[in-house]
PDB file of C-alpha atoms and ligand atoms in Angstrom:
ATOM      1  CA  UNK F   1      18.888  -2.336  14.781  1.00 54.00           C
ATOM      2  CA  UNK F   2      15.542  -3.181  13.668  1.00 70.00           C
ATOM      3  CA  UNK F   3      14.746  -5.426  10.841  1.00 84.00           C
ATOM      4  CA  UNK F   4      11.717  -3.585   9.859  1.00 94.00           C
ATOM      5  CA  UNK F   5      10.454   0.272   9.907  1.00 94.00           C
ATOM      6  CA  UNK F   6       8.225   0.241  13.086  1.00 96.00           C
ATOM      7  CA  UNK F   7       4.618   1.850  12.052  1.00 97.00           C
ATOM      8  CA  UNK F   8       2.491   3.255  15.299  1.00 98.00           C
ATOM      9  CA  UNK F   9      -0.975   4.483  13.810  1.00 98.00           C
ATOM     10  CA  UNK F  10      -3.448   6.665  15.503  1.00 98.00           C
ATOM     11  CA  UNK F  11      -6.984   5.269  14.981  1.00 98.00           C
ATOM     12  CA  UNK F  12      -9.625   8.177  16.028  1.00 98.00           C
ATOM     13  CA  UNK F  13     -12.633   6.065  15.456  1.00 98.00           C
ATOM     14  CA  UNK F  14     -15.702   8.199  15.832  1.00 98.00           C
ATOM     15  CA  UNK F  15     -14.378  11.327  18.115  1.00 98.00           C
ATOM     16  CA  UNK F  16     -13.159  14.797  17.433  1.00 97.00           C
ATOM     17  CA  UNK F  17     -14.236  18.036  15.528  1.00 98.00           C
ATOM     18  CA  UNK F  18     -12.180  19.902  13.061  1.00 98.00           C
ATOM     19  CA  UNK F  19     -10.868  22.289  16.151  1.00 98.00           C
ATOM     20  CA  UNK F  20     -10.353  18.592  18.486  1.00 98.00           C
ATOM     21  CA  UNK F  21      -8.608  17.252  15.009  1.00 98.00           C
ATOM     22  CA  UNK F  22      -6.037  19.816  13.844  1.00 98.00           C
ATOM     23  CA  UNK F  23      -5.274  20.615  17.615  1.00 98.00           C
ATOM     24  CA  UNK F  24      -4.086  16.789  17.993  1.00 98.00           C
ATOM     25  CA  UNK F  25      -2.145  16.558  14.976  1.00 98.00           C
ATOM     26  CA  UNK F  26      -0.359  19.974  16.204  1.00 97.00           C
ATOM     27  CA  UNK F  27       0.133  18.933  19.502  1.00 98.00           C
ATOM     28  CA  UNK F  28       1.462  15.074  18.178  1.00 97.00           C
ATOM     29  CA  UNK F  29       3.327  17.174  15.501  1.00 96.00           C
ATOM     30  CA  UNK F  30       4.975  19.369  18.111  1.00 96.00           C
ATOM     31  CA  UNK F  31       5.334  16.614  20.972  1.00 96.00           C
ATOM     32  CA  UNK F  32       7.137  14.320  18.242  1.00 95.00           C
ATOM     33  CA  UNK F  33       9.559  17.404  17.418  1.00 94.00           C
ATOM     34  CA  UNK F  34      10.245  17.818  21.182  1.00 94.00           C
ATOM     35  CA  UNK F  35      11.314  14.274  21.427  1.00 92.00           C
ATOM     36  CA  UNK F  36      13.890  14.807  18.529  1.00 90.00           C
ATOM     37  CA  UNK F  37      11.377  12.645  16.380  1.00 91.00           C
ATOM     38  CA  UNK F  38      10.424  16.009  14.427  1.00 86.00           C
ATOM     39  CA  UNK F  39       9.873  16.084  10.528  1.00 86.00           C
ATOM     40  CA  UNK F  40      14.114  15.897   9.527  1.00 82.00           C
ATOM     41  CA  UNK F  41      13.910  12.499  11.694  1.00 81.00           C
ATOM     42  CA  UNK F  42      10.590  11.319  10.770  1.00 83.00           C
ATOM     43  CA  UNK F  43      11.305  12.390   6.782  1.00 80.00           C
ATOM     44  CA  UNK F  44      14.120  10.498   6.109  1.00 81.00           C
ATOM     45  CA  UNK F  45      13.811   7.382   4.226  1.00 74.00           C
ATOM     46  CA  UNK F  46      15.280   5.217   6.986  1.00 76.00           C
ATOM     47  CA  UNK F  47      13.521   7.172  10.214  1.00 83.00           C
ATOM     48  CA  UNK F  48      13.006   4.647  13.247  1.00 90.00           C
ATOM     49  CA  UNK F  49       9.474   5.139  13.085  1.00 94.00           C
ATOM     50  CA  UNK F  50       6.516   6.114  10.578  1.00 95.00           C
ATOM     51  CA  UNK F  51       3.714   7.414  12.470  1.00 97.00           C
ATOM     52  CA  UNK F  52       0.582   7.789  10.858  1.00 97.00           C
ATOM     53  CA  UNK F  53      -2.926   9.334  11.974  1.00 98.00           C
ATOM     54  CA  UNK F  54      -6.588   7.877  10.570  1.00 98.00           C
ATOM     55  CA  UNK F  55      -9.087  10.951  11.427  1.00 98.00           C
ATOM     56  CA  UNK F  56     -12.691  10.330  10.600  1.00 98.00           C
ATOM     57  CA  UNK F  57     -13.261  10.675   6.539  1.00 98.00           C
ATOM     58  CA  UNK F  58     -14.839  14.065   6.747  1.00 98.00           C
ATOM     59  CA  UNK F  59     -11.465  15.765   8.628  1.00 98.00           C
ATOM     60  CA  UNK F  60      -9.209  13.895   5.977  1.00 98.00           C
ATOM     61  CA  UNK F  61      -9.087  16.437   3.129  1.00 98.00           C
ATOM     62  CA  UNK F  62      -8.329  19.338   5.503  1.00 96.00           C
ATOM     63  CA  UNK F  63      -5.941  17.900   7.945  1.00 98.00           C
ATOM     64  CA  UNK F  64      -3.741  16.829   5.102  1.00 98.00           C
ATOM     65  CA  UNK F  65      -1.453  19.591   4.879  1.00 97.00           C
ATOM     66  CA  UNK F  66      -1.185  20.125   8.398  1.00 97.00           C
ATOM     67  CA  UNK F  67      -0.117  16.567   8.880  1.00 97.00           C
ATOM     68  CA  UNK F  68       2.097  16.464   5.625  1.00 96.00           C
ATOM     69  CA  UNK F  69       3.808  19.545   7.557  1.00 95.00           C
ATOM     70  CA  UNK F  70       4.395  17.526  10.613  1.00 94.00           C
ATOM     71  CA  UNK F  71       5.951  14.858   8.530  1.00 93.00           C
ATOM     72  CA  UNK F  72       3.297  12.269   9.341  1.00 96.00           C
ATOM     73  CA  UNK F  73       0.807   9.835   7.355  1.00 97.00           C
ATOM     74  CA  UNK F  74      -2.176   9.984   6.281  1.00 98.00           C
ATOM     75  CA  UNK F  75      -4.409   7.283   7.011  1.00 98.00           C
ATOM     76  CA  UNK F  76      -8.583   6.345   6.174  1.00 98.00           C
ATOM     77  CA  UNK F  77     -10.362   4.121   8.723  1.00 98.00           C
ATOM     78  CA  UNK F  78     -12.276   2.114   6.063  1.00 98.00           C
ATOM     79  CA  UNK F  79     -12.770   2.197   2.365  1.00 98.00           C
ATOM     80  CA  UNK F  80     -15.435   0.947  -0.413  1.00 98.00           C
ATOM     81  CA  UNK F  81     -14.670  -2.283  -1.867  1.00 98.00           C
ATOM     82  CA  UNK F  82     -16.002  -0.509  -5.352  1.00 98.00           C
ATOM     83  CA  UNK F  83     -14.003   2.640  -6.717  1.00 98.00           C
ATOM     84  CA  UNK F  84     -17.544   4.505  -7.866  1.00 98.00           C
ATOM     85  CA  UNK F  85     -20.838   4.188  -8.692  1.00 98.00           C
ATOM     86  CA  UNK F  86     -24.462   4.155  -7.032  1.00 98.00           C
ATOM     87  CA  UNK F  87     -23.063   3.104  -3.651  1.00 98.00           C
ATOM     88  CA  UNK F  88     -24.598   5.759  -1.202  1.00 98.00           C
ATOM     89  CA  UNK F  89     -22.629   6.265   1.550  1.00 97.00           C
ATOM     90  CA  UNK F  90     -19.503   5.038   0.278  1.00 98.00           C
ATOM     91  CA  UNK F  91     -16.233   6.359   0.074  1.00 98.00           C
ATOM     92  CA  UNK F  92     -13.531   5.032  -2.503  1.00 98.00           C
ATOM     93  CA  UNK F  93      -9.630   4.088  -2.174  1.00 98.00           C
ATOM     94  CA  UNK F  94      -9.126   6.402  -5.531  1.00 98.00           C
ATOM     95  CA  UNK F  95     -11.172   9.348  -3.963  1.00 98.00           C
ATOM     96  CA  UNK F  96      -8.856   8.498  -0.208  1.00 98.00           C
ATOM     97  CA  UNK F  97      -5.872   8.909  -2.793  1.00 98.00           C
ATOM     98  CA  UNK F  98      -6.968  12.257  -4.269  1.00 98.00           C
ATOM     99  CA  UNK F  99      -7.546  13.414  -0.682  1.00 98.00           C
ATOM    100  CA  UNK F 100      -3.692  12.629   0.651  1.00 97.00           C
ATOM    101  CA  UNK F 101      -4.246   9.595   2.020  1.00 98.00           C
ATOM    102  CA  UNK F 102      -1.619   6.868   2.116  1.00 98.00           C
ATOM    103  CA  UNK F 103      -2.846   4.322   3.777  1.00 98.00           C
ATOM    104  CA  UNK F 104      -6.060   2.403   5.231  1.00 98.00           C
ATOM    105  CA  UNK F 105      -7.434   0.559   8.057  1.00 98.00           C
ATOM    106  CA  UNK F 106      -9.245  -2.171   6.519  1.00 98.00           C
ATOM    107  CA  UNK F 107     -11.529  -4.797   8.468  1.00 98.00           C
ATOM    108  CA  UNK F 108     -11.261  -3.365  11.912  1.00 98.00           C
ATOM    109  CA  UNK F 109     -13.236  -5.496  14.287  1.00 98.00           C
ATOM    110  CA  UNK F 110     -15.714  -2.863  15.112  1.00 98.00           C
ATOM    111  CA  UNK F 111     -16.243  -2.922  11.264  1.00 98.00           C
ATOM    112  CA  UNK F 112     -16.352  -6.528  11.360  1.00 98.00           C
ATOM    113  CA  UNK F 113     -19.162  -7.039  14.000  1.00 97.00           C
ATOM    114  CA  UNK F 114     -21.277  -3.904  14.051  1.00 97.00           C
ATOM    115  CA  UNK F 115     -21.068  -3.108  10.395  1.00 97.00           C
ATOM    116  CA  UNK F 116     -20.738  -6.805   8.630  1.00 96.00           C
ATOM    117  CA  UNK F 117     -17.412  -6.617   7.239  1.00 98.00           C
ATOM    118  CA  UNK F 118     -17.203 -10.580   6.166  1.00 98.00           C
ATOM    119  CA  UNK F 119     -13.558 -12.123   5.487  1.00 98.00           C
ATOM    120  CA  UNK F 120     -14.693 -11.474   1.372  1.00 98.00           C
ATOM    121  CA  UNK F 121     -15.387  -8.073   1.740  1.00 98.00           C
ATOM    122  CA  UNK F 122     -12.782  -7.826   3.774  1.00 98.00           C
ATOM    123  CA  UNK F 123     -10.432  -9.086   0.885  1.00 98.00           C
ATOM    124  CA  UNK F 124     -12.145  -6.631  -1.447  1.00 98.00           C
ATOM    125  CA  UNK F 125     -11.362  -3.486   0.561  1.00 98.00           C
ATOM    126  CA  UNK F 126      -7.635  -4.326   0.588  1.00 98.00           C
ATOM    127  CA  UNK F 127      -7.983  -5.191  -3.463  1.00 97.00           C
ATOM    128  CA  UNK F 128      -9.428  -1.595  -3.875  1.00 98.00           C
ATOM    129  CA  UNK F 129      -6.841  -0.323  -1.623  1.00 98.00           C
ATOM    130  CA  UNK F 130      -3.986  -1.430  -3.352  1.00 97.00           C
ATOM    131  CA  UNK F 131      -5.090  -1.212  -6.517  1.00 97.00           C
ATOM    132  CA  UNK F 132      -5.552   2.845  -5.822  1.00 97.00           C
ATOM    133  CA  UNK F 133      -1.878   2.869  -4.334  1.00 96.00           C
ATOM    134  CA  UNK F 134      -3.057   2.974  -1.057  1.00 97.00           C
ATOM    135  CA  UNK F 135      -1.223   0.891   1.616  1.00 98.00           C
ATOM    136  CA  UNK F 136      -3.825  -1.618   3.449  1.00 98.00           C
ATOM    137  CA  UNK F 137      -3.286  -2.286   7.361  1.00 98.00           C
ATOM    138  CA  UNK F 138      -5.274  -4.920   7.165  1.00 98.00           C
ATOM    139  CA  UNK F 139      -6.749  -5.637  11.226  1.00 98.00           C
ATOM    140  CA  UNK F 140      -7.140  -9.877  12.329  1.00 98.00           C
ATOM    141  CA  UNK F 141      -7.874 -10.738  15.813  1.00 98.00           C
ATOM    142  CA  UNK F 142     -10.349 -13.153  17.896  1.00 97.00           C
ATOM    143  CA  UNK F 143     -13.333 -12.983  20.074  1.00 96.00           C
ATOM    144  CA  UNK F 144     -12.777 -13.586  23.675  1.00 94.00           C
ATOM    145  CA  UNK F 145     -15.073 -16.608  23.179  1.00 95.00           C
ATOM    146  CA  UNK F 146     -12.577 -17.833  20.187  1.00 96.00           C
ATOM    147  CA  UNK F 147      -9.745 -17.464  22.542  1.00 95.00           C
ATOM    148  CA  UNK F 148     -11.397 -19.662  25.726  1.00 94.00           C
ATOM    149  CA  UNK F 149     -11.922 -22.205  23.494  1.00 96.00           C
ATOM    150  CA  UNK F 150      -8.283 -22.319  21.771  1.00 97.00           C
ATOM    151  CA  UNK F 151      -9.686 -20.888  18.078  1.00 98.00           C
ATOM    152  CA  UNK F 152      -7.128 -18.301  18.328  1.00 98.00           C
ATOM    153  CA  UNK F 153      -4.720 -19.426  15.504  1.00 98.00           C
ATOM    154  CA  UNK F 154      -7.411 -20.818  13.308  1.00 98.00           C
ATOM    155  CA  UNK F 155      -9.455 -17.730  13.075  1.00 98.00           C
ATOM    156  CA  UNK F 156      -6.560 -15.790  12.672  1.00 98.00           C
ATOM    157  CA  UNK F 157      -4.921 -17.660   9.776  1.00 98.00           C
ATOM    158  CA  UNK F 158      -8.688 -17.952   8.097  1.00 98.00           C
ATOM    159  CA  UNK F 159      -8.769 -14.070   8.258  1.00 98.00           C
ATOM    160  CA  UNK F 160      -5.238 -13.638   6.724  1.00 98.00           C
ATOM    161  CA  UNK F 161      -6.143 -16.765   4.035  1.00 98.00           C
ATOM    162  CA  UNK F 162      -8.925 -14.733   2.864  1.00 98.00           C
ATOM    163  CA  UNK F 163      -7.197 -11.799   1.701  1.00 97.00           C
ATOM    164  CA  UNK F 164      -3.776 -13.637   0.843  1.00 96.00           C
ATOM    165  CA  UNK F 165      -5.965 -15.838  -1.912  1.00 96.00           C
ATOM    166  CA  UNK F 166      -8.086 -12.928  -2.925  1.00 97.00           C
ATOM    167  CA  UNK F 167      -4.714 -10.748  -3.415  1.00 96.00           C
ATOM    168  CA  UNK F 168      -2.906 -13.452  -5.707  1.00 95.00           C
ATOM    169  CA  UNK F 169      -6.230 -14.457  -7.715  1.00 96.00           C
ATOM    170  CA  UNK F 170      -6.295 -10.846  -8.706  1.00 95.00           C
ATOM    171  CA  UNK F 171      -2.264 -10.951  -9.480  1.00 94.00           C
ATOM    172  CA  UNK F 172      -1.261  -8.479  -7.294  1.00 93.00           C
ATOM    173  CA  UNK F 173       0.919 -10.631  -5.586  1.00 88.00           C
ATOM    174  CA  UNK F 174       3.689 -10.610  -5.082  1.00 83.00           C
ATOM    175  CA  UNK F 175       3.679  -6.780  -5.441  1.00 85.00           C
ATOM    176  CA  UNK F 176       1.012  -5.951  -2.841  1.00 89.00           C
ATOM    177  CA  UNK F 177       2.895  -7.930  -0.490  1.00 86.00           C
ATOM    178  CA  UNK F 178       5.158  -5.002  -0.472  1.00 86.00           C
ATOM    179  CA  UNK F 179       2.378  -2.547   0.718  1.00 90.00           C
ATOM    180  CA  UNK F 180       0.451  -4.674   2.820  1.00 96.00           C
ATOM    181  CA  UNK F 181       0.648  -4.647   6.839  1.00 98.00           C
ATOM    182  CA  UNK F 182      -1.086  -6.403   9.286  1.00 98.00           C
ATOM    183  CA  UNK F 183      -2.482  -5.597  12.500  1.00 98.00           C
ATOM    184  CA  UNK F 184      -3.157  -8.177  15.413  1.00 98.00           C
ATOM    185  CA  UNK F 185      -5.761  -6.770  17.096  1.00 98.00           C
ATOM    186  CA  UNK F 186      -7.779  -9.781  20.031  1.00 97.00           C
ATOM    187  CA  UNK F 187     -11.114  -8.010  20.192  1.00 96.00           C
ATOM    188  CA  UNK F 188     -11.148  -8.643  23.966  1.00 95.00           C
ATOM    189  CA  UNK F 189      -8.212  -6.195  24.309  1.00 94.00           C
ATOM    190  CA  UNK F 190     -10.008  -3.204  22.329  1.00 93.00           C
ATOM    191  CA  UNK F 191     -11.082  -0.641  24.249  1.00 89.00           C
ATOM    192  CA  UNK F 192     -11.292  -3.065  26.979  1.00 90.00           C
ATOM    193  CA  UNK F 193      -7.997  -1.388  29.471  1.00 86.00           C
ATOM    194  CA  UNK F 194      -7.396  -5.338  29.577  1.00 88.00           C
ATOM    195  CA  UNK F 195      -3.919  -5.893  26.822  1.00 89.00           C
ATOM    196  CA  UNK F 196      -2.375  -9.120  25.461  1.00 91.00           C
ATOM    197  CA  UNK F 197       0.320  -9.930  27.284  1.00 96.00           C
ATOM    198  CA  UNK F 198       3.845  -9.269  25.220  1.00 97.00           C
ATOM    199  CA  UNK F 199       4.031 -12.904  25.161  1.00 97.00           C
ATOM    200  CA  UNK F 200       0.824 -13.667  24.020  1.00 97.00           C
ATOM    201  CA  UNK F 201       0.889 -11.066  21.343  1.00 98.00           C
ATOM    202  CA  UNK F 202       4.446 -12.344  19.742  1.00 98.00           C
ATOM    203  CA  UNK F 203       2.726 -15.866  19.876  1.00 98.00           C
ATOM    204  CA  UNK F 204       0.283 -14.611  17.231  1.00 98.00           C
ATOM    205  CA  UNK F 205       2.589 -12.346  15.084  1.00 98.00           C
ATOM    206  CA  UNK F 206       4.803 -14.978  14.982  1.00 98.00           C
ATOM    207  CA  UNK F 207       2.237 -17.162  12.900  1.00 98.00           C
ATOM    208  CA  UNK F 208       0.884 -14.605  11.491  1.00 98.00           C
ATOM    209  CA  UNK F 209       4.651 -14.597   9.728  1.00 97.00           C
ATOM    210  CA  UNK F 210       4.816 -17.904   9.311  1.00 97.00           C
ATOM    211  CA  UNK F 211       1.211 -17.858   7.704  1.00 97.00           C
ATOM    212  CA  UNK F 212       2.569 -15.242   5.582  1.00 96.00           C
ATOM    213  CA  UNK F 213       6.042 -16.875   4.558  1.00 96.00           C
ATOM    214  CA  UNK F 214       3.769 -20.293   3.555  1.00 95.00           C
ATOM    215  CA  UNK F 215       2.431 -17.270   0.723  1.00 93.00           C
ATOM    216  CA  UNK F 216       5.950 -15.981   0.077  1.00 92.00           C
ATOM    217  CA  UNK F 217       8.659 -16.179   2.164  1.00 91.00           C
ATOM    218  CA  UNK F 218      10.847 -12.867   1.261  1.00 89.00           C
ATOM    219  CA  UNK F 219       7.551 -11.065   2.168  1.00 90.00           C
ATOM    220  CA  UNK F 220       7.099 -12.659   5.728  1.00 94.00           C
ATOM    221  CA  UNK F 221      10.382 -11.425   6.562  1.00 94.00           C
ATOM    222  CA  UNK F 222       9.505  -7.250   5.930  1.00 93.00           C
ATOM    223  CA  UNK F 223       5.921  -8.117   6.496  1.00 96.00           C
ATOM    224  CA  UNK F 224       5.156  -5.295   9.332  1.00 97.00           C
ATOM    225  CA  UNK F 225       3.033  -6.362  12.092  1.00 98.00           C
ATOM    226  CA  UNK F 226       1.659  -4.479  14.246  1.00 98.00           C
ATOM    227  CA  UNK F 227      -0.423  -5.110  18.042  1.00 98.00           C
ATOM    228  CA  UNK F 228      -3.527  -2.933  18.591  1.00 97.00           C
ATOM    229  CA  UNK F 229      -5.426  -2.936  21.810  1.00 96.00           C
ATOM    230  CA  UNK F 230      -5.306  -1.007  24.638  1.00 95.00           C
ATOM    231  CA  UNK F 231      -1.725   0.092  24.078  1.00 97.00           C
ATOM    232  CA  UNK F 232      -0.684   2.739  26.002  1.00 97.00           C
ATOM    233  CA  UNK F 233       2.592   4.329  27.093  1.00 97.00           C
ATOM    234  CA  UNK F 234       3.140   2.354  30.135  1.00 97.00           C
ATOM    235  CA  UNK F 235       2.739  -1.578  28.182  1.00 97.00           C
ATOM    236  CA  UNK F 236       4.126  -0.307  24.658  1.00 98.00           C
ATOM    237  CA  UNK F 237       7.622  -0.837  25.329  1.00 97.00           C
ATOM    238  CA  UNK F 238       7.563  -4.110  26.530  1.00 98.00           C
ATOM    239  CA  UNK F 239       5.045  -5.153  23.284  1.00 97.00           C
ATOM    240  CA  UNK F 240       7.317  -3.461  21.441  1.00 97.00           C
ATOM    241  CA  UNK F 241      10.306  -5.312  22.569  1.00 97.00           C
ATOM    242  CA  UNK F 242       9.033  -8.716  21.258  1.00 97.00           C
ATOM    243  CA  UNK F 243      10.501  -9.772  17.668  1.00 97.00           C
ATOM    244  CA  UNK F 244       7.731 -10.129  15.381  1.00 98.00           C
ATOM    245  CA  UNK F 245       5.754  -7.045  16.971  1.00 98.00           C
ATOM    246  CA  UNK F 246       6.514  -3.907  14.267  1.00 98.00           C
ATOM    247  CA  UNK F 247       4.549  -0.964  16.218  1.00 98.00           C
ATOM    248  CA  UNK F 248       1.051  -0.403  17.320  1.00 98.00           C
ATOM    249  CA  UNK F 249      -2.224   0.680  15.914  1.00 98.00           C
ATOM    250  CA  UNK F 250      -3.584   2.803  18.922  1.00 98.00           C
ATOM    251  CA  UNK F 251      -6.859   3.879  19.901  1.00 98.00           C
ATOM    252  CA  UNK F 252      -8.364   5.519  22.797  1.00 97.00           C
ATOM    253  CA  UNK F 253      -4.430   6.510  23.595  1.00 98.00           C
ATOM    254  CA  UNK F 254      -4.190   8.140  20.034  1.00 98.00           C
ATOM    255  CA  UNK F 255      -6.467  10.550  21.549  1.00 98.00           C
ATOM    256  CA  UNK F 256      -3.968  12.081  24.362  1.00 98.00           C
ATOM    257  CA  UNK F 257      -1.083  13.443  21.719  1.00 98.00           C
ATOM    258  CA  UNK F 258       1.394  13.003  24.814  1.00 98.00           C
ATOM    259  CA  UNK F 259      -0.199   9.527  25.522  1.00 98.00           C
ATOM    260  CA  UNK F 260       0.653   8.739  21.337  1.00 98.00           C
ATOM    261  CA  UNK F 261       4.085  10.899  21.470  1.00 97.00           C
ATOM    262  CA  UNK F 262       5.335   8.428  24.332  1.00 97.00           C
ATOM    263  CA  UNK F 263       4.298   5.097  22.404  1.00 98.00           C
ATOM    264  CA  UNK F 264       6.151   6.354  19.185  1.00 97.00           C
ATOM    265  CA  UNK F 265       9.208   6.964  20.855  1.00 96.00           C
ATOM    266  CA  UNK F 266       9.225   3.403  22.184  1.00 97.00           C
ATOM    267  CA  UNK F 267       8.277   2.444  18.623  1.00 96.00           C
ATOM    268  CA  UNK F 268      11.732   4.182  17.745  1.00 94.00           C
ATOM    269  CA  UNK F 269      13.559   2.342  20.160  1.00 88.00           C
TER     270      UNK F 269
HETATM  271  P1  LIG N 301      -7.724   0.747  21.755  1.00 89.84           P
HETATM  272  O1  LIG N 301      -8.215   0.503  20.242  1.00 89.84           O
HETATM  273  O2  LIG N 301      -6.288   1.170  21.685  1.00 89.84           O
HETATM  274  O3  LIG N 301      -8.630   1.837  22.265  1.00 89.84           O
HETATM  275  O4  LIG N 301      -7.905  -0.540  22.479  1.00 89.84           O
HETATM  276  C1  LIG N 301      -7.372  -0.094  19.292  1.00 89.84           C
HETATM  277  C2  LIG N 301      -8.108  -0.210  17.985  1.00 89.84           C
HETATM  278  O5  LIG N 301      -9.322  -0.457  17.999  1.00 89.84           O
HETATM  279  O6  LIG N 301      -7.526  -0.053  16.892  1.00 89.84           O
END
């Protein structure tokens, strides 16, 4: 019996239409149901896995039925660090709320390199977040480059500092630790085929919990932490297996609903 509620997130990034998007969440709906993980299972309070899709912003508002239906989550990819104003462009954790929304994917590498997502802004995207109810996955990983030269735990505990400070100078610790999770994700294994090994992986949850339980140590322990990059049915089982590794955030496999089915039944165990 696990410890903590497994969590395996579909991340769409950039791709799909509103036909491509309510198609998936049918067919990951449906597949889900036909692996006796259907909305009774996935509803109750102590279901073996919570499975959650992140659509582009624009699908969010009208897929949110459909995927309430299936008994899945809602999730955002990103969010404003302000909650309205003269911020073109922008969209804000309340509005994400309004919208269905339950969670958020908050400094994803991609958002980190292309689109200049520092550690601070990083910090006030999961403030916003939490303050508007939402529950931040908050995404930490290193550089290829960081790894080769052994910067791997350093970068990674400089990435978690950042919003662990930010979060208890604004007093929302303890209680955000509640909603918060956290998603290893090395930038060499996104989108790259090439994954961490399990072993490498639970090397870096596990101090991503210890970093955590130096914060607050009841909140390491149900801190969920998941491993995102290039997870696919055929690796997630043995990532899965590891014990600080709570489910996956998925990408390119999040695409291929019977790719995503298969990974959240070995989230479920
Ligand atoms: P990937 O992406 O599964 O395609 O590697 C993971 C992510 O970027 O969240």
């Amino acid at each position: 019996m696990r410890i903590r509620r497994p969590i395996v997130a579909g991340n769409w990034k950039l791709n799909g239409s509103r036909a491509v998007c309510r198609s998936l969440v049918a067919a990951v709906g449906d597949g889900l149901s036909a692996q006796g993980l259907g909305p009774p299972v996935l509803a109750a309070a102590d279901s073996r896995v919570e499975v959650l899709v992140c659509p582009p912003f624009v699908y969010l508002s009208e897929l949110a039925g459909l995927v309430a239906g299936h008994q899945l989550k809602l999730g955002a990819q990103d969010v404003a660090v302000e909650d309205a104003g003269a911020f073109t462009g922008e969209v804000s954790a309340p509005m994400l709320r309004d919208v269905g929304c339950q969670y958020v994917i908050v400094g994803h590498s991609e958002r980190r390199a292309l689109f200049g997502d520092t550690d601070e802004r990083v910090a006030g995207k999961v403030i916003a977040a939490v303050r508007a109810g939402l529950a931040p996955i908050l995404c930490v990983g290193e550089t290829l480059a960081e790894r080769d030269s052994g910067q791997t735990l350093a970068v990674v505990r400089r990435q978690l500092a950042a919003v662990f400070s930010a979060l208890e100078s604004a007093s929302l610790a303890p209680a955000a630790w509640r909603e918060l999770a956290v998603a290893y994700e090395p930038v060499w294994a996104i989108g790259t085929g090439r994954t961490a090994t399990p072993e490498q992986a639970q090397e870096v949850h596990a101090d991503i919990r210890a970093t955590a339980a130096r914060r607050d140590a009841t909140m390491s322990g149900a801190l969920r932490i998941l491993y995102g990059g290039s997870v696919k049915a055929s690796n997630a089982r043995d990532l899965f297996a590891m014990r600080d590794i709570d489910g996956g955030l998925i990408g390119g496999a999040s695409l291929q609903a019977a790719e995503f089915v298969s990974i959240c039944k070995a989230a479920a165990g």
